[in-house]
CSV table of C-alpha atoms in Angstrom, one decimal:
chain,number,residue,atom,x,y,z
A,1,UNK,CA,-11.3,-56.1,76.6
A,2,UNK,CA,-8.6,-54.9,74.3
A,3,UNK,CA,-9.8,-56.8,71.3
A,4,UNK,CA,-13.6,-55.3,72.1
A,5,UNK,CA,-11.6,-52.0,72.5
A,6,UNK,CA,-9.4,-52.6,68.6
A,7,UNK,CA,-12.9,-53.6,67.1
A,8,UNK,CA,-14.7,-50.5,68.6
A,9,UNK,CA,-12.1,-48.3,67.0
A,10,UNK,CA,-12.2,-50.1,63.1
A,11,UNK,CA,-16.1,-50.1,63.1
A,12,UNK,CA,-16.1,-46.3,63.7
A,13,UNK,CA,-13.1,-45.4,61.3
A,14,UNK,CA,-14.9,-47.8,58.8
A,15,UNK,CA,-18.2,-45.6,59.1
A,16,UNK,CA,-16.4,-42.9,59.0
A,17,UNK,CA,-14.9,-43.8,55.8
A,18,UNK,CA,-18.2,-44.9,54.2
A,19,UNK,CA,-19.8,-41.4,55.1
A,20,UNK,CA,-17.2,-39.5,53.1
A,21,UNK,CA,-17.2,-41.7,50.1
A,22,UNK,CA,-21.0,-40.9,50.4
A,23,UNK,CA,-20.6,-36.8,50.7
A,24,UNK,CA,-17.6,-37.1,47.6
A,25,UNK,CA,-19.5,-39.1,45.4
A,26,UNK,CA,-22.6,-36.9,46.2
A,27,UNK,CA,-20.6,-33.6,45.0
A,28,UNK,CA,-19.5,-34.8,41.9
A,29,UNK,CA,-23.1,-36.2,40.5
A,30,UNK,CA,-24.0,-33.9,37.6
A,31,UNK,CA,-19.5,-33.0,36.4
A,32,UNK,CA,-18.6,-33.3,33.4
A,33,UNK,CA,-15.4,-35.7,32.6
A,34,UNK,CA,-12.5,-34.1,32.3
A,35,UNK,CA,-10.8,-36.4,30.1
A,36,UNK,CA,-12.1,-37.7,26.9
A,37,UNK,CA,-15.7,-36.3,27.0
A,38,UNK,CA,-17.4,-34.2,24.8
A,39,UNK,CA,-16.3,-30.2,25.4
A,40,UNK,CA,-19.6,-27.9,26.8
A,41,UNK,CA,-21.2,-25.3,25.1
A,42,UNK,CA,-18.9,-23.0,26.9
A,43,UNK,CA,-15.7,-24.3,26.4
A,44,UNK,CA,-16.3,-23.8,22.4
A,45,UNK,CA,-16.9,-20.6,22.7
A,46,UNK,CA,-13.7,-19.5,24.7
A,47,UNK,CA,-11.9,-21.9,22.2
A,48,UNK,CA,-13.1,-19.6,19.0
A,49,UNK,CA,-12.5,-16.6,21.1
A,50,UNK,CA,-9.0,-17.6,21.6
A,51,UNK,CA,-8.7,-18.7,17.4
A,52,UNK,CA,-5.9,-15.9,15.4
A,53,UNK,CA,-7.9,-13.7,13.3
A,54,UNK,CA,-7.9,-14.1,9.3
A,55,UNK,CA,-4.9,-12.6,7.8
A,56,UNK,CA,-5.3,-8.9,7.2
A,57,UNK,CA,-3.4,-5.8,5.8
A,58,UNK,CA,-0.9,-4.9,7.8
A,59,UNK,CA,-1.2,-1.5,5.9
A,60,UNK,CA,-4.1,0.6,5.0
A,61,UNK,CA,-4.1,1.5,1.5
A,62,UNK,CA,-4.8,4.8,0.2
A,63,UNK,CA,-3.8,7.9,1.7
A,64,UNK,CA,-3.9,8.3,5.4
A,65,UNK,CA,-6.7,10.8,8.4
A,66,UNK,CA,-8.1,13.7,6.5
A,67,UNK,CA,-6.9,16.8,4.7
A,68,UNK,CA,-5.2,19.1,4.7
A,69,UNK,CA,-2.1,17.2,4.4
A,70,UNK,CA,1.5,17.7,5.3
A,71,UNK,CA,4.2,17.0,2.7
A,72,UNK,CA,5.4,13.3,3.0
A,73,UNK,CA,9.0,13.8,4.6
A,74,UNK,CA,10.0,10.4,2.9
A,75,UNK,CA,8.7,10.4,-0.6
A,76,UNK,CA,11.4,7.5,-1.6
A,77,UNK,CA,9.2,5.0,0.5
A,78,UNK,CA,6.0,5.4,-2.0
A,79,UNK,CA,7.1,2.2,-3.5
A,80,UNK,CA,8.0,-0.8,-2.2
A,81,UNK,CA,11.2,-2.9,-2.5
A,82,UNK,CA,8.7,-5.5,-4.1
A,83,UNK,CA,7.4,-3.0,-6.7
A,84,UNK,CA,10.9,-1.5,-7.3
A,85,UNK,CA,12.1,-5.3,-8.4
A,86,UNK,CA,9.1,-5.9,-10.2
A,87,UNK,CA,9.4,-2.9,-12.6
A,88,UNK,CA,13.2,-2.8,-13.0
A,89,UNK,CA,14.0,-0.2,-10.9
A,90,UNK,CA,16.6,1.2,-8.0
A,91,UNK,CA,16.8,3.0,-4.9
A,92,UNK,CA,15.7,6.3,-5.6
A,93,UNK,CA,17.1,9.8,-4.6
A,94,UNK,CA,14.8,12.5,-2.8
A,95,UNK,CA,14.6,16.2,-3.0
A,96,UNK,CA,12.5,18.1,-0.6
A,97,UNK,CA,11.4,22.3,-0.3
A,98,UNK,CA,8.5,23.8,0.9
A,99,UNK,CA,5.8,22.9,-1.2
A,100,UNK,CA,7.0,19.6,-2.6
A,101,UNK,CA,8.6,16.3,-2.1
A,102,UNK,CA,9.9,13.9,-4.8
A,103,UNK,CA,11.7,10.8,-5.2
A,104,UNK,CA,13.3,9.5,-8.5
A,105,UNK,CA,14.3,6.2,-8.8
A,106,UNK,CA,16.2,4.9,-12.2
A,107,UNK,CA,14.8,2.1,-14.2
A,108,UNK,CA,16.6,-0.9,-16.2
A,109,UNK,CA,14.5,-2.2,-19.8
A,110,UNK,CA,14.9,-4.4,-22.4
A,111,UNK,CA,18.1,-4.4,-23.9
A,112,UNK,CA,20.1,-1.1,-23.3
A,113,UNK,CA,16.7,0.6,-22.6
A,114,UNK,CA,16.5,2.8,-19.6
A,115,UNK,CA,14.7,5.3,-17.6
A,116,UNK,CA,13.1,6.8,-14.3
A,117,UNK,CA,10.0,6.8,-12.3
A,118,UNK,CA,9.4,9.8,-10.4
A,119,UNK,CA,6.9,10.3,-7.6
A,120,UNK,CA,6.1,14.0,-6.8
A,121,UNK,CA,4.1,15.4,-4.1
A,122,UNK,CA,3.3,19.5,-4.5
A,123,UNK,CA,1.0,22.0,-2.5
A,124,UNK,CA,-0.7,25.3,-3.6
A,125,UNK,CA,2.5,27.9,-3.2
A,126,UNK,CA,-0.6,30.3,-2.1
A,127,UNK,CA,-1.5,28.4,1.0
A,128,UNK,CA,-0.3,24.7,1.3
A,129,UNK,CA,-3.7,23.7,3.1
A,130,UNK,CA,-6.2,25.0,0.4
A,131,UNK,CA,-7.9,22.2,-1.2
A,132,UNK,CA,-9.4,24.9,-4.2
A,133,UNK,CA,-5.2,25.8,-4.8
A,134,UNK,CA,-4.6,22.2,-5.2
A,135,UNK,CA,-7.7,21.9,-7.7
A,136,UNK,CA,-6.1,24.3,-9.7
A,137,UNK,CA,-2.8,23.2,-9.7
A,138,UNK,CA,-3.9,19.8,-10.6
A,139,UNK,CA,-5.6,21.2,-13.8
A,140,UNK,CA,-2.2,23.5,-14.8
A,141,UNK,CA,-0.1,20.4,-14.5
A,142,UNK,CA,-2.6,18.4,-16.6
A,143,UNK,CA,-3.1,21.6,-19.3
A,144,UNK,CA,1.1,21.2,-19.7
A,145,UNK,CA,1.0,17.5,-19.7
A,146,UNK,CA,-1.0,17.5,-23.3
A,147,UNK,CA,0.6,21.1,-24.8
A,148,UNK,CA,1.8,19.7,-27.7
A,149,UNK,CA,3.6,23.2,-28.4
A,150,UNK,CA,7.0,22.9,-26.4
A,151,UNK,CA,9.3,24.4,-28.4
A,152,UNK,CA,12.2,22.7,-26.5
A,153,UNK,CA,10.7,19.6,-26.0
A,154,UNK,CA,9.0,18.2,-28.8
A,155,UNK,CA,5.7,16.2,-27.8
A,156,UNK,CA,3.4,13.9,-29.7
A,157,UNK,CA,0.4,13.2,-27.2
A,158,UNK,CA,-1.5,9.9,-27.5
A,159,UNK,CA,-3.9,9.4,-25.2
A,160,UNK,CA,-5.6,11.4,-22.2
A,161,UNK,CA,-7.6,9.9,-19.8
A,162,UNK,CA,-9.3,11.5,-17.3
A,163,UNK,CA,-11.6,8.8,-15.7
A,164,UNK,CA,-8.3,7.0,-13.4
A,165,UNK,CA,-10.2,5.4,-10.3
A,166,UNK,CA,-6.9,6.8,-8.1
A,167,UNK,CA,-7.3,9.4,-5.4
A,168,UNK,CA,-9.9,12.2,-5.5
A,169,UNK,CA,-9.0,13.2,-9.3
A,170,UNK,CA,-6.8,11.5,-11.7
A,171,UNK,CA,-5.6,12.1,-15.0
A,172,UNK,CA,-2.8,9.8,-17.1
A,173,UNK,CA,-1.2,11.4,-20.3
A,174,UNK,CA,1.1,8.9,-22.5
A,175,UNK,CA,3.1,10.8,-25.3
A,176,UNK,CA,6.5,10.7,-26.9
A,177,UNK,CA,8.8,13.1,-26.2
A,178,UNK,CA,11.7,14.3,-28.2
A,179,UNK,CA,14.4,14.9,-26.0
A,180,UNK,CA,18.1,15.0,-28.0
A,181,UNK,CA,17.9,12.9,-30.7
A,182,UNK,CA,15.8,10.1,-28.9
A,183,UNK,CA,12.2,9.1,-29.2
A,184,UNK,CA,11.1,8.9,-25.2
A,185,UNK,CA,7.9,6.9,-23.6
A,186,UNK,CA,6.4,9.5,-21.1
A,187,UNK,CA,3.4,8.1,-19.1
A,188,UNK,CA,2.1,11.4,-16.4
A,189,UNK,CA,-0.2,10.3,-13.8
A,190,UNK,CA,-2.0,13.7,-12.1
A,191,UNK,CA,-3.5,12.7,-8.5
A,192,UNK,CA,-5.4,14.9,-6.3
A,193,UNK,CA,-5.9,14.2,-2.6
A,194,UNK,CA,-7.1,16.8,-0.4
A,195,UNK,CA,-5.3,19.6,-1.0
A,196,UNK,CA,-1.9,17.5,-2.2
A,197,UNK,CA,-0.7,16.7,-5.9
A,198,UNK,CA,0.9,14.1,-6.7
A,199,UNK,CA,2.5,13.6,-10.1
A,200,UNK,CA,4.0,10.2,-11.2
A,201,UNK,CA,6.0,10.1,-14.4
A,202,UNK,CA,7.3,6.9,-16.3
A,203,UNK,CA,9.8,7.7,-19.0
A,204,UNK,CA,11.6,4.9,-21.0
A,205,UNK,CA,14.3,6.0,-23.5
A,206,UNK,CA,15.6,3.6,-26.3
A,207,UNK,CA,18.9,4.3,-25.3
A,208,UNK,CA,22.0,6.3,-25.6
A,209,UNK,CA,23.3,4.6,-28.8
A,210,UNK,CA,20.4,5.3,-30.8
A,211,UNK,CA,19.5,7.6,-33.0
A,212,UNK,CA,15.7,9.7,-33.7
A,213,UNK,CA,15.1,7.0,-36.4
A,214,UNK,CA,14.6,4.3,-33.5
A,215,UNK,CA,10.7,4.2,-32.6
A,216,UNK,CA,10.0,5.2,-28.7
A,217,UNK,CA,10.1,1.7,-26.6
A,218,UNK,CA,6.6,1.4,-25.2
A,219,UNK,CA,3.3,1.9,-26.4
A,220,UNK,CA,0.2,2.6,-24.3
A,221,UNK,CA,-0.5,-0.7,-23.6
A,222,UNK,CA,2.4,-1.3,-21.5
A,223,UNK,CA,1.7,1.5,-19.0
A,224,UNK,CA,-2.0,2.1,-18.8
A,225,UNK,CA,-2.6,-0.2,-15.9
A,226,UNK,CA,1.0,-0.3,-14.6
A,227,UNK,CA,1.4,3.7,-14.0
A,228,UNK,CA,-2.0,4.2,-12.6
A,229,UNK,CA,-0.9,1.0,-10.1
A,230,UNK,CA,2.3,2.9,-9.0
A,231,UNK,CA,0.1,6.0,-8.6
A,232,UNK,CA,-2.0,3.7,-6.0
A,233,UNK,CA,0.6,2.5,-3.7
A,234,UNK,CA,2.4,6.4,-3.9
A,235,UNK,CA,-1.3,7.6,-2.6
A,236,UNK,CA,-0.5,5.7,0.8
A,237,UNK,CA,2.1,7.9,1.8
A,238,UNK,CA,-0.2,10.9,1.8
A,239,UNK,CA,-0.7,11.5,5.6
A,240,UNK,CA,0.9,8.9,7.0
C-alpha cells in the first residue's frame, strides 16, 4: 500500500511539473534574447537619445539680450587670457564712471617695442539709453579719429574703413601719431551696439630709446584683421 501511496504522490508532482514547464515556455514564445541578439528598433532609439551632444560654444558670441545696455561692470574680461598671450599682452587695469567703462592692458613687441590695447565702452552723457545719442557719439569719435589737425598730437591718417562686419556700425582708422619724439602705430576700432560705444585702440611705439627718425613699427597690414578681431570678442561683454 505504501509503495502504491509513494507512486501516487511522484506521478502527480511529475504532472505538475510538466504543466508549468508548459505555462513558462508558453510566456516566453515571441521574447527577444537578452544576450547576444540583435538590439530592437526601440532600444536604438533610447541609445541615440542618451548619445552627448556635439561640442558646442560654451559662450555666445556677440553682445548679449537687447538694448539698451548697461555699462559692462568688468570691462578687463573683454579679452581672454588666450587672446592676451597671443598678442603680447598683460593684465589690464580698469577705470569705471558713469557713462563709460575701460580696460587698458600693456603690450610687449619685437625688440624693445611696446604698447597698449584699450577697450572702451561709453554712453550718450544726454541719456545713457538713447540709441540716436549713441549714433552720434559714434560719428564724433570717428570725425576725431581722422582730424589730421591736432596741434598737440601730430597725426598722419592712412586708411579709414568704414565697412567692419563688427557690431551694428564699425569704423577702423590706422595712422601714425607723433607723440614726443616717437613715430606711434595707432589702429581705432569705433563699434556701435544699441545704444553703447565701444572704442578699441592698438598703439605700438618703437620704443623709448628712439628717436623721430625711426619709422612707426607696424603698417596696416599687421592690424587690419587683428584689431577688428579684438573688437569681436570685446562685443561679447555688451549685456552680459
Amino acid at each position: 500500500m505504501w509503495i502504491v501511496i509513494v507512486g501516487g504522490v511522484v506521478i502527480v508532482i511529475l504532472v505538475i511539473a510538466v504543466v508549468f514547464m508548459l505555462i513558462r515556455g508558453g510566456g516566453d514564445e515571441g521574447r527577444e534574447p537578452q544576450g547576444g541578439g540583435e538590439p530592437t528598433q526601440g532600444t536604438e532609439e533610447t541609445t541615440a537619445s542618451e548619445e552627448p551632444p556635439e561640442d558646442e560654444e560654451t559662450q555666445a558670441a556677440g553682445p548679449q539680450g537687447e538694448p539698451p545696455y548697461e555699462l559692462p561692470q568688468d570691462p578687463c574680461a573683454s579679452l581672454s587670457e588666450s587672446t592676451l598671450a597671443d598678442i603680447g599682452g598683460r593684465e589690464g587695469s580698469k577705470s569705471l564712471t558713469d557713462s563709460s567703462s575701460d580696460c587698458t592692458y600693456t603690450l610687449e613687441g619685437e625688440g624693445d617695442q611696446s604698447g597698449y590695447v584699450s577697450v572702451t565702452y561709453q554712453v550718450p552723457y544726454g541719456g545713457s539709453d538713447s540709441i540716436e545719442g549713441a549714433k552720434e557719439r559714434f560719428q564724433s569719435s570717428l570725425d576725431r579719429a581722422t582730424d589730421e589737425s591736432n596741434d598737440i598730437i601730430e597725426t598722419e591718417v592712412h586708411e579709414v574703413d568704414e565697412k567692419v562686419d563688427v557690431g551694428e556700425e564699425a569704423a577702423l582708422v590706422f595712422s601714425t601719431q607723433k607723440i614726443l619724439r616717437t613715430n606711434d602705430s595707432v589702429a581705432t576700432l569705433l563699434v556701435r551696439q544699441g545704444n553703447i560705444v565701444m572704442t578699441v585702440d592698438y598703439t605700438m611705439t618703437p620704443g623709448y630709446q628712439a628717436d623721430e627718425s625711426e619709422p612707426a613699427p607696424l603698417k596696416y597690414d599687421d592690424v587690419k584683421d587683428l584689431v577688428p578681431e579684438l573688437g569681436e570678442e570685446a562685443l561679447g561683454q555688451i549685456g552680459a
